Amino acid sequence: MSEKSKIYPHGKVEKIDENIFMVRGSIKMNPLMRITRNMAIVRQGDELSLINPIRVSREVELQIEALGSIKHIVRLGAFHGIDDPYYSEKYSASMWAQSGGSTYTVPKIDNEISAGCQLPFLNAEIIEFNGSMQSECVLLLKVGKGLLLTCDAIQNYGDYSYNNLLAKLLMPLIGFPRATIVGPIWLKFMTPENQSLEAEFRKLLNLEFDSLLAAHGTLLEAGAHAAVEKAIDKAFLNKKS
């Protein structure tokens, strides 16, 4: 099994909708800071797709297995892939990801995702950030009033749970307030020189969604569309489009 994949503090499976679940967890960014990570689980029939996968304890693995068979893993961002090999190896899960990511190159991509592509579950749509330095996309689940799943580009912090003490103290000082935000570090390093990704963010506002689950932070159950619009306005205030 993959040696690089470690288990960090996390919670249990939580239900979002009839066939949508999440597990909130964490990861060490460096020896001093531990920050949040979230995994979404989408069920189609008896097949499960893990979105932004994170390693969990055997107890929580059993909770996931009780929901169905882990058949697919879906990577929404190039910087989230450290735990993908674990699920690929243990469950022979197929890998769904955009092409072009260079941070994590294993497991190999079995199914390349892009705008308009077929996914392993129904009522869903991929929206890509075109022009970013590395690949990133969001996943719209068309259930209820709409649930937007994101990776690093859009994040939401209702609180700082699953961050360690140092991270809790530093987060508001380094651009991660208790709010919905455009990921400042992601935006800085993913924007090509003398260019802007504002239009790529603003096209998200054409989507219908009211809830948001990012790979970092907390679930925003309602009001997500307005919160994302506010975050985009703030991120690109006085910046060249």
Short mmCIF file of C-alpha atoms in Angstrom, two decimals, residues 1 43 45 50 52 56-57 64 71 116 131 138 147 150 153 159-161 172 182 198 204 207 209 215 218 223 236 239:
data_model
loop_
_atom_site.label_atom_id
_atom_site.label_comp_id
_atom_site.label_asym_id
_atom_site.label_seq_id
_atom_site.Cartn_x
_atom_site.Cartn_y
_atom_site.Cartn_z
CA MET A 1 0.00 0.00 0.00
CA ARG A 43 -23.44 7.34 -4.68
CA GLY A 45 -26.73 2.88 -7.50
CA LEU A 50 -14.79 9.71 -3.79
CA ASN A 52 -10.99 14.92 -3.35
CA VAL A 56 -9.47 7.65 6.95
CA SER A 57 -9.37 5.12 9.76
CA ILE A 64 -18.04 4.27 3.66
CA LYS A 71 -15.40 2.32 -7.62
CA GLY A 116 -19.22 18.32 -20.78
CA GLY A 131 -5.75 29.19 -18.47
CA VAL A 138 -15.32 22.44 -9.98
CA LEU A 147 -24.25 21.73 -4.53
CA THR A 150 -14.53 22.75 -5.31
CA ALA A 153 -9.87 27.82 -6.01
CA ASP A 159 -14.98 27.89 11.57
CA TYR A 160 -11.43 26.57 11.93
CA SER A 161 -12.23 23.05 13.15
CA PRO A 172 -7.02 34.99 9.42
CA VAL A 182 -11.06 32.69 -3.53
CA GLU A 198 -11.40 36.65 -13.13
CA LEU A 204 -19.32 30.05 -12.00
CA LEU A 207 -24.49 28.11 -12.36
CA PHE A 209 -26.23 26.29 -6.59
CA ALA A 215 -11.62 20.66 -0.24
CA THR A 218 -16.52 23.77 6.19
CA GLY A 223 -26.47 31.03 0.52
CA PHE A 236 -10.51 40.85 -8.02
CA LYS A 239 -7.29 44.05 -10.37
#
